[in-house]
PDB file of C-alpha atoms in Angstrom:
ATOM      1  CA  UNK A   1       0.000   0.000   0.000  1.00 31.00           C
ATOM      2  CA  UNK A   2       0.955   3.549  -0.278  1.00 32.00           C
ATOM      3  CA  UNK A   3       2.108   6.212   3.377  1.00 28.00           C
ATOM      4  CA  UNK A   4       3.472   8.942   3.535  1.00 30.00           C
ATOM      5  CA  UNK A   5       7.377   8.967   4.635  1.00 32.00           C
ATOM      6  CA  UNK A   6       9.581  11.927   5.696  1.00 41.00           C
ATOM      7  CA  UNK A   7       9.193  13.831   2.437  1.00 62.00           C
ATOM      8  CA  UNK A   8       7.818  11.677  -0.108  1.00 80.00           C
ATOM      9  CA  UNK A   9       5.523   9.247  -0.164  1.00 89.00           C
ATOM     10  CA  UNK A  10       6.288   5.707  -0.643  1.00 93.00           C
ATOM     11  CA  UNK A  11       4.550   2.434  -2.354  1.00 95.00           C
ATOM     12  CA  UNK A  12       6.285  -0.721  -0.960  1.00 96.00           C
ATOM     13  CA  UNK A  13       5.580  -3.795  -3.292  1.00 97.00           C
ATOM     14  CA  UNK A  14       6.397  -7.724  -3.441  1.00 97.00           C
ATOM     15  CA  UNK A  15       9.007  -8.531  -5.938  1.00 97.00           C
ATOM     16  CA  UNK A  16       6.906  -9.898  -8.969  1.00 97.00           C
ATOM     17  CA  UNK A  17       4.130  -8.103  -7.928  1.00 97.00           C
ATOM     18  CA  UNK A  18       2.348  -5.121 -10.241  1.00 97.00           C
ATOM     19  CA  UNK A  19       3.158  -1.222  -8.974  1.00 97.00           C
ATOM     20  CA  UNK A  20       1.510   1.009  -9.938  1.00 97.00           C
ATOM     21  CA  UNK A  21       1.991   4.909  -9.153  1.00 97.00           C
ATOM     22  CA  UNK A  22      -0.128   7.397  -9.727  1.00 95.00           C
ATOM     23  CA  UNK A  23       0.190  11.242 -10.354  1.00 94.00           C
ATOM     24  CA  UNK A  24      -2.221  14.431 -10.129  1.00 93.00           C
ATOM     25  CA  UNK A  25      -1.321  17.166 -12.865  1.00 91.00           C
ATOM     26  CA  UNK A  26      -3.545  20.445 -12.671  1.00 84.00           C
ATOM     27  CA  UNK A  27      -2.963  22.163 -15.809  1.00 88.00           C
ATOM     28  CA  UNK A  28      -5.922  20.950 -18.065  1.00 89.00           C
ATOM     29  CA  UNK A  29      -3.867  23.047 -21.384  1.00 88.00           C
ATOM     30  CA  UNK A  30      -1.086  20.153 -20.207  1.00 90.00           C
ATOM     31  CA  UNK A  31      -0.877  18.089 -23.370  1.00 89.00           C
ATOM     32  CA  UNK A  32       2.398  15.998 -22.938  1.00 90.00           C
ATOM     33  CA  UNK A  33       3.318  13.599 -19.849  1.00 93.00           C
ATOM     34  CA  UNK A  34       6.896  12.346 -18.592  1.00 93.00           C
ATOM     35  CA  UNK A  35       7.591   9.587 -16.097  1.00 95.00           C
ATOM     36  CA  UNK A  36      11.188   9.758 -14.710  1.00 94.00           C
ATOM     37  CA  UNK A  37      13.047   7.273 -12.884  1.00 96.00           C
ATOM     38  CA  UNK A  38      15.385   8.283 -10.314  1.00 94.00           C
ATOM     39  CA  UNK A  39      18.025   5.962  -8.921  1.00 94.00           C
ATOM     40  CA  UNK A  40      20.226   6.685  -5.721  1.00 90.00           C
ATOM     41  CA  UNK A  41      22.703   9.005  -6.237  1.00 87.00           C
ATOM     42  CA  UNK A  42      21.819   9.537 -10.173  1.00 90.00           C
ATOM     43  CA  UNK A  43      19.920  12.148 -12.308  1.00 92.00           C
ATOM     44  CA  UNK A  44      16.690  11.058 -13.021  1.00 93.00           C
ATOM     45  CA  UNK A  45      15.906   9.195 -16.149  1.00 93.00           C
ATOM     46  CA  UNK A  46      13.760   8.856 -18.785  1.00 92.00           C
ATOM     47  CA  UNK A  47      11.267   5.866 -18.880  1.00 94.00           C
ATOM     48  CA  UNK A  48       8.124   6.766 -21.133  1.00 95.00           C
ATOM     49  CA  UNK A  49       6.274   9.456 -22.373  1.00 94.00           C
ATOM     50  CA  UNK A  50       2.301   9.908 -23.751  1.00 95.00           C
ATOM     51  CA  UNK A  51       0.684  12.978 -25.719  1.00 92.00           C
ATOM     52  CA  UNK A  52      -2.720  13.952 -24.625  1.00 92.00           C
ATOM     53  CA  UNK A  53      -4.118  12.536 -27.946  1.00 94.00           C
ATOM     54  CA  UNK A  54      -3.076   8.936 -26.569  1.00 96.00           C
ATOM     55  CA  UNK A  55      -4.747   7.557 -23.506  1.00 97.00           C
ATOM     56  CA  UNK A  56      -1.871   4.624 -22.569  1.00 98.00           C
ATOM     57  CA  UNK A  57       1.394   4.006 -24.430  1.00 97.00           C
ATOM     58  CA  UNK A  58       3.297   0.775 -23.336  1.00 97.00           C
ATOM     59  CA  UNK A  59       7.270   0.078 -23.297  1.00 95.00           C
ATOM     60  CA  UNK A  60       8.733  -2.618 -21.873  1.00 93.00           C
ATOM     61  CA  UNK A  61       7.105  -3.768 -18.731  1.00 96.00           C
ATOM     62  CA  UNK A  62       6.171  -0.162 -18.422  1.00 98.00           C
ATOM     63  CA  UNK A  63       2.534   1.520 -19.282  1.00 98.00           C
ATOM     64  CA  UNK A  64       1.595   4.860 -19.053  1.00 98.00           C
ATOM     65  CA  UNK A  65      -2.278   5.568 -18.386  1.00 98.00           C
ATOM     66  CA  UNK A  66      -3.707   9.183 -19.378  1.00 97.00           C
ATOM     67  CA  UNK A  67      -7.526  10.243 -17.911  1.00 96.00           C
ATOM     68  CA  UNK A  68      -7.642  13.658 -19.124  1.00 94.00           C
ATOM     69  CA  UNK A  69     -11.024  14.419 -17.706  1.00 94.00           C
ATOM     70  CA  UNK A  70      -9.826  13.922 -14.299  1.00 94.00           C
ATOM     71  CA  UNK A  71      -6.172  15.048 -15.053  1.00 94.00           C
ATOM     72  CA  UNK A  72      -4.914  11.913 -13.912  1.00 95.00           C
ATOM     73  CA  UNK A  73      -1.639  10.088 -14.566  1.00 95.00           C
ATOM     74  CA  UNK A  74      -0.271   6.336 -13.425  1.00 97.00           C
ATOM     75  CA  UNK A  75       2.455   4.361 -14.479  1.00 97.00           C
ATOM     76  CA  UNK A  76       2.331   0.996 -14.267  1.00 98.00           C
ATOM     77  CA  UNK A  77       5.284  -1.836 -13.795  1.00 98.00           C
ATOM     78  CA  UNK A  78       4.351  -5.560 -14.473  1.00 98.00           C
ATOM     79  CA  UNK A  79       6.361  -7.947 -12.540  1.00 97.00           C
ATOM     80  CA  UNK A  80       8.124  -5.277 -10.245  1.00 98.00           C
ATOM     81  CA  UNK A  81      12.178  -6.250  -9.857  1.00 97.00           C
ATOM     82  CA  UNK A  82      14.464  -5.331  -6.833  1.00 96.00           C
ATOM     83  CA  UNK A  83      16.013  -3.052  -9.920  1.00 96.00           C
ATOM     84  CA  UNK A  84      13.010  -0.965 -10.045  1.00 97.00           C
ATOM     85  CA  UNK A  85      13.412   0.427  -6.466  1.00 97.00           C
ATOM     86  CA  UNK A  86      14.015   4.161  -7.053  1.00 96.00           C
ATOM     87  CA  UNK A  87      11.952   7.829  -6.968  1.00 95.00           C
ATOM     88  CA  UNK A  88       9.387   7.930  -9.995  1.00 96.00           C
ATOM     89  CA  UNK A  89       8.448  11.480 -10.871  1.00 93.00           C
ATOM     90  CA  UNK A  90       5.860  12.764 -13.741  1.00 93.00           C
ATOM     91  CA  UNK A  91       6.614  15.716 -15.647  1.00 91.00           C
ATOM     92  CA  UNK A  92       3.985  17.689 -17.782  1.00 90.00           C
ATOM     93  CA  UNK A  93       4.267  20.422 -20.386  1.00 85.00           C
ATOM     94  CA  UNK A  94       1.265  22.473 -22.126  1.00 77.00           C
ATOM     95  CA  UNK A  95       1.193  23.888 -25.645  1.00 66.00           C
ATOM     96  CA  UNK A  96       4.761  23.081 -26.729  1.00 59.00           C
ATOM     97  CA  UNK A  97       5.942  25.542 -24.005  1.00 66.00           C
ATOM     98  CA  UNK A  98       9.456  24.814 -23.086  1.00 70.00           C
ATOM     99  CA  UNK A  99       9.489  23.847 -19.455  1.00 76.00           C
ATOM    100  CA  UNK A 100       8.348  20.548 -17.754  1.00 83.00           C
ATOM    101  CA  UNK A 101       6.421  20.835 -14.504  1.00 85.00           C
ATOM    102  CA  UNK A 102       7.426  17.845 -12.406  1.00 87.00           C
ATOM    103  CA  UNK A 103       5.225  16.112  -9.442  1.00 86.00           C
ATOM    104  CA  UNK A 104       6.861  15.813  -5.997  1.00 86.00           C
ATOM    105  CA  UNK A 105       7.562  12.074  -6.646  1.00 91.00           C
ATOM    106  CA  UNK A 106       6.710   8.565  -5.121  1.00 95.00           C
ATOM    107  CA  UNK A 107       9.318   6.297  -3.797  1.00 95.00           C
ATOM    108  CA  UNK A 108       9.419   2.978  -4.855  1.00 97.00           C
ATOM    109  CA  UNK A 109      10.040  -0.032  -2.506  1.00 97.00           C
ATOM    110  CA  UNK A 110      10.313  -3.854  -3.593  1.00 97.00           C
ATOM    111  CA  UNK A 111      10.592  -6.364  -1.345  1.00 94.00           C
ATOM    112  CA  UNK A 112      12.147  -9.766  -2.080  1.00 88.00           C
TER     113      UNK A 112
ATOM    114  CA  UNK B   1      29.213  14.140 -25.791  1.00 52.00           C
ATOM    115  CA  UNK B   2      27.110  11.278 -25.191  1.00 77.00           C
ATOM    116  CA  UNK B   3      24.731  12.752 -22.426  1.00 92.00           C
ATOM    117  CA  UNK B   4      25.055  16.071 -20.079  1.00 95.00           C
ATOM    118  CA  UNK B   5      28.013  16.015 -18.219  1.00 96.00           C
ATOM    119  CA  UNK B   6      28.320  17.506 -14.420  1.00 97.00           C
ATOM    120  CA  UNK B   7      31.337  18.751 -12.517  1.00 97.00           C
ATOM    121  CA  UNK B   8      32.103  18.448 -10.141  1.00 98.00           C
ATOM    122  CA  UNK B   9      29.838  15.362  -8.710  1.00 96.00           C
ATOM    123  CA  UNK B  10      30.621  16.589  -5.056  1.00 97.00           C
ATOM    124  CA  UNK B  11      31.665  19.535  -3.783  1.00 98.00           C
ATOM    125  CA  UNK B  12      32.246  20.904  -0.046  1.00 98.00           C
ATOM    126  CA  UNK B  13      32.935  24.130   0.715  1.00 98.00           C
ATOM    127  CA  UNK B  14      32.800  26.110   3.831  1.00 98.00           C
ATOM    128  CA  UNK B  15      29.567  28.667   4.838  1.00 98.00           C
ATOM    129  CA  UNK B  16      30.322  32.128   3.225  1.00 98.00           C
ATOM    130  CA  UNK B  17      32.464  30.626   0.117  1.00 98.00           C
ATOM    131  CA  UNK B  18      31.703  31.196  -3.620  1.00 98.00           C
ATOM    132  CA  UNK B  19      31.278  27.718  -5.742  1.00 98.00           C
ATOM    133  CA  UNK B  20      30.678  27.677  -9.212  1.00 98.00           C
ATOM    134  CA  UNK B  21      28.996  24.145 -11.040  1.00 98.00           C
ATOM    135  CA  UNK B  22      29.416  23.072 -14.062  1.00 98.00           C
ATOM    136  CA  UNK B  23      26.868  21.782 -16.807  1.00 98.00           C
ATOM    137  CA  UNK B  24      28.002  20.206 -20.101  1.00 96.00           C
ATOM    138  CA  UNK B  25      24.765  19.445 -22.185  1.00 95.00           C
ATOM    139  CA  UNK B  26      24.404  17.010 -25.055  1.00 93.00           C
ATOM    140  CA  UNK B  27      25.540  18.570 -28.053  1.00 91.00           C
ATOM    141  CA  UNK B  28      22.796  20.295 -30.299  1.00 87.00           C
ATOM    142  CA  UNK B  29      20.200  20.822 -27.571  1.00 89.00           C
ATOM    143  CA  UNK B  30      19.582  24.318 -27.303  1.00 87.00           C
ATOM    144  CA  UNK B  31      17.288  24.232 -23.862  1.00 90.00           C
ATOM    145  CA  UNK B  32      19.185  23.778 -20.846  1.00 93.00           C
ATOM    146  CA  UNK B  33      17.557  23.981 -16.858  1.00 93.00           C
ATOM    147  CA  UNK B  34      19.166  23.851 -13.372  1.00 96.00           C
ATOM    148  CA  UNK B  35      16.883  22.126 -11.111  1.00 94.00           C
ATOM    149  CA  UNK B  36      17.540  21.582  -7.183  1.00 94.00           C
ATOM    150  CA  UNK B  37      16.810  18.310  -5.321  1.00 92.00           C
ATOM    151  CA  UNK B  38      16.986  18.791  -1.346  1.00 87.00           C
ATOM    152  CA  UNK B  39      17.203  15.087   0.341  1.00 80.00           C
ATOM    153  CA  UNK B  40      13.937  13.279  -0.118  1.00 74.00           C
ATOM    154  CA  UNK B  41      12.679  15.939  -2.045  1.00 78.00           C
ATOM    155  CA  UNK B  42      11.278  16.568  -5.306  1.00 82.00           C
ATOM    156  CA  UNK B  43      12.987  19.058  -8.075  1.00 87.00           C
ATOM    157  CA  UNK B  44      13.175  22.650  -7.929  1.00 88.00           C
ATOM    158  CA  UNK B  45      12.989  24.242 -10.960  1.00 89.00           C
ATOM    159  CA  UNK B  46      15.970  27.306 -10.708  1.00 94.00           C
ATOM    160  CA  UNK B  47      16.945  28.388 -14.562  1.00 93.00           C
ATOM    161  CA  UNK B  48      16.043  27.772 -18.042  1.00 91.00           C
ATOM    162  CA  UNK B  49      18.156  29.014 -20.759  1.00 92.00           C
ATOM    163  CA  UNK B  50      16.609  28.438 -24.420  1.00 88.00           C
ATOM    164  CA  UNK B  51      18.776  29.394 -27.684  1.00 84.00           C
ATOM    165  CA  UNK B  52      20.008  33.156 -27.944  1.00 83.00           C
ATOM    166  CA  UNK B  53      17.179  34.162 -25.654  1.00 86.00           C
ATOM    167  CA  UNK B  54      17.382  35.828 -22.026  1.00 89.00           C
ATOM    168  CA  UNK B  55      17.380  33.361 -19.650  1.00 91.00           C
ATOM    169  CA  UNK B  56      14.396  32.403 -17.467  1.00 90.00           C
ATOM    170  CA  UNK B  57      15.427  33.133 -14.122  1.00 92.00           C
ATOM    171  CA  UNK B  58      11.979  33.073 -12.422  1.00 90.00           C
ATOM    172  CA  UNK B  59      13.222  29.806 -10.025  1.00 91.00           C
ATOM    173  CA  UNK B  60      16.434  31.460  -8.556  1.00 95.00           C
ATOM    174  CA  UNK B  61      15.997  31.538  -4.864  1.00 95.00           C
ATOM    175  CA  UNK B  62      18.113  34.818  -3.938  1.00 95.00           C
ATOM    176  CA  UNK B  63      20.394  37.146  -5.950  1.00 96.00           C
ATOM    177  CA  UNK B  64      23.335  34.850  -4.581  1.00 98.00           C
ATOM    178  CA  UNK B  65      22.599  32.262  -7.345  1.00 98.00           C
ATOM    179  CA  UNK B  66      23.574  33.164 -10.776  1.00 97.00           C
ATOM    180  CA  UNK B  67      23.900  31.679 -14.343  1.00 97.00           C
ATOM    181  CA  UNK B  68      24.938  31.689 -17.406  1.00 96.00           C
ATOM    182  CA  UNK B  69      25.705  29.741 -20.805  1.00 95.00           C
ATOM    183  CA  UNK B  70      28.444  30.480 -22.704  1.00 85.00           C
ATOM    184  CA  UNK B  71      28.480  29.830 -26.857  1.00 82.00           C
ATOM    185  CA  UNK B  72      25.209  28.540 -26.533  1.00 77.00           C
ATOM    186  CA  UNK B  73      26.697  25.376 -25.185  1.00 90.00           C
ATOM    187  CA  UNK B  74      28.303  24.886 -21.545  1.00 95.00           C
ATOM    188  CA  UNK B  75      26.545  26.350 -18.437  1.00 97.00           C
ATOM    189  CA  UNK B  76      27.937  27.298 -14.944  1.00 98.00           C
ATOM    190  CA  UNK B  77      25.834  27.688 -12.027  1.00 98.00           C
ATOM    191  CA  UNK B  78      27.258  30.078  -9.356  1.00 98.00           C
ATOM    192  CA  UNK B  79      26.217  30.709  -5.717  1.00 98.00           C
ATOM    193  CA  UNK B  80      28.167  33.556  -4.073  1.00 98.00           C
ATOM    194  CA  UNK B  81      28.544  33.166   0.208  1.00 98.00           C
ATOM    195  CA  UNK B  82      27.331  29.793   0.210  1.00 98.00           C
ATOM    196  CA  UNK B  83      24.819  29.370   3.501  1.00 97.00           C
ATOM    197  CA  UNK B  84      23.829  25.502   4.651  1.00 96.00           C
ATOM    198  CA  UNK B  85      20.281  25.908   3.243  1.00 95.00           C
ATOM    199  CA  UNK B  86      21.997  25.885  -0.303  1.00 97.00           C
ATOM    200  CA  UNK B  87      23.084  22.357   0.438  1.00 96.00           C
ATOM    201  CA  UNK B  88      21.719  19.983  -2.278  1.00 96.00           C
ATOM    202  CA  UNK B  89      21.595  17.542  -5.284  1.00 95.00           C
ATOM    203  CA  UNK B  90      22.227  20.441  -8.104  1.00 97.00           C
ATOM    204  CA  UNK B  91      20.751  19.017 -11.753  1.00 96.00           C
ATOM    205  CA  UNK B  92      21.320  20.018 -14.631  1.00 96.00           C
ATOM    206  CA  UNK B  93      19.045  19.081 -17.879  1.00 94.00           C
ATOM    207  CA  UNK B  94      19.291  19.582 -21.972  1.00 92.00           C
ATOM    208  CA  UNK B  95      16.472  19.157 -24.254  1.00 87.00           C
ATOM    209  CA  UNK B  96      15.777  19.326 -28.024  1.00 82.00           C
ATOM    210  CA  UNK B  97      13.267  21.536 -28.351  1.00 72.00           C
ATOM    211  CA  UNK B  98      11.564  21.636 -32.240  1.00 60.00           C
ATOM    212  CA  UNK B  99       8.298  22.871 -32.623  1.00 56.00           C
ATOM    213  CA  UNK B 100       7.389  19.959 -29.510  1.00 59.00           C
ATOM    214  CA  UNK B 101       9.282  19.699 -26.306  1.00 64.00           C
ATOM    215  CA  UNK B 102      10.791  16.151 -25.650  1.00 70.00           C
ATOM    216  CA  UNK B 103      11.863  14.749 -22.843  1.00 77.00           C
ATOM    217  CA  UNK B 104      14.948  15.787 -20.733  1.00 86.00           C
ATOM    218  CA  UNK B 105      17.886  14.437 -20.355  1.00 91.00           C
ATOM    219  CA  UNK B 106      19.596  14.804 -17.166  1.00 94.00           C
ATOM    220  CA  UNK B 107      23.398  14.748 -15.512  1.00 96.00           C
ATOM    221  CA  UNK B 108      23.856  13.135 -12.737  1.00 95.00           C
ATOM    222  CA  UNK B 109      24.281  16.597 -10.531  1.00 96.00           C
ATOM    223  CA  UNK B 110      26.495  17.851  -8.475  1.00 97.00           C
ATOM    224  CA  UNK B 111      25.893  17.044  -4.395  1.00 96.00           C
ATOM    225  CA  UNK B 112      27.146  20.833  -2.848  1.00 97.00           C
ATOM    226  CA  UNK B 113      27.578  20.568   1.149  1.00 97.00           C
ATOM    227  CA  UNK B 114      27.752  23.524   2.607  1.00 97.00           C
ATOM    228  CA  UNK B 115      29.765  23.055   6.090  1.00 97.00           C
TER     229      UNK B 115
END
């Protein structure tokens, strides 16, 4: 299940289980979606990305979901590895502007 | 290069000291952002530079943080009389921008302790 820790909050899952994080965006003109992965001590990375004319785009063991009308993002990892423990943040940008607005991020935990 | 280079990846310096970080972004993007990451927390947007343009400096937290980007290409991050608050994870991030934004790509930072 999900809790809140010190500063971000956390989903703790069973290795081979399904995680799936979620994300809130608030700019309804937001029309292009980032997840990033971010590993101790590195920058974060890029996993997978959706345009608001899609509503889920899937990579390898990795699928984005997009519900526009509640301006709602999740990612979602099939068969969750010990490799997948790390900070997953979204990013959005609106009308081709140049910036990315990034979420506060959710920290992922797999148990063996 | 291959992806944006940081330097240095840690850096100490003593409360009241200038230190200047360096950003090397993948050649041929023309955006480039400094972000800040406290511990455990998420990214803090502090500079966007984008082509010839002026620089979007809307994220800088005090007139001790500066920037700029020389030749269009590498970009040094300066904080004059460092204080312990400024201690963080600083990021650095390139993009190709072309009609649509794409993703960024992002160094590996540089961890500044402030002592």
């Amino acid at each position: 299940g999900e809790s809140v820790g010190l500063h971000l909050p956390t989903l703790s899952v069973q290795e081979g289980d399904n995680s799936i994080i979620n994300c809130a965006y608030s700019n309804s003109a937001s029309d292009y979606f980032i997840w990033y992965k971010q590993e101790s001590g590195k920058g974060p990375q890029f996993i997978i990305d959706i345009r608001s004319n899609m509503d889920k785009r899937q990579g390898q063991r990795v699928t984005v979901l997009l519900n526009k009308t509640v301006k709602h993002l999740s990612l979602q990892i099939a068969a969750t590895q010990p490799g997948d423990s790390a900070v997953y943040f979204c990013a959005e940008n609106a009308n081709a502007g140049n910036m990315l607005t990034f979420g506060g991020g959710t920290r992922l935990m797999v148990k063996p | 290069g291959a992806g944006v280079s940081q330097s240095p990846s840690n850096k100490v310096t003593e409360k009241g000291k200038d230190v200047e970080l360096r950003c090397d972004p993948i050649s041929g993007h023309t955006a480039l952002y400094w972000y800040r990451q406290s511990l455990g927390q998420g990214l803090e947007f502090l500079i966007y530079f984008q082509g010839n343009s002026a620089p979007d400096k809307s994220g800088l937290p005090s007139d001790r943080f500066s920037a700029e980007r020389t030749g269009g290409s590498v970009s040094t991050l300066t904080i004059q009389r460092t204080q312990q608050e400024d201690s963080a994870v600083y990021l650095c991030a390139s993009s190709l921008v072309s009609g649509n934004i794409y993703g960024y790509t992002f160094g590996s930072g540089t961890r500044l302790t402030v002592v």
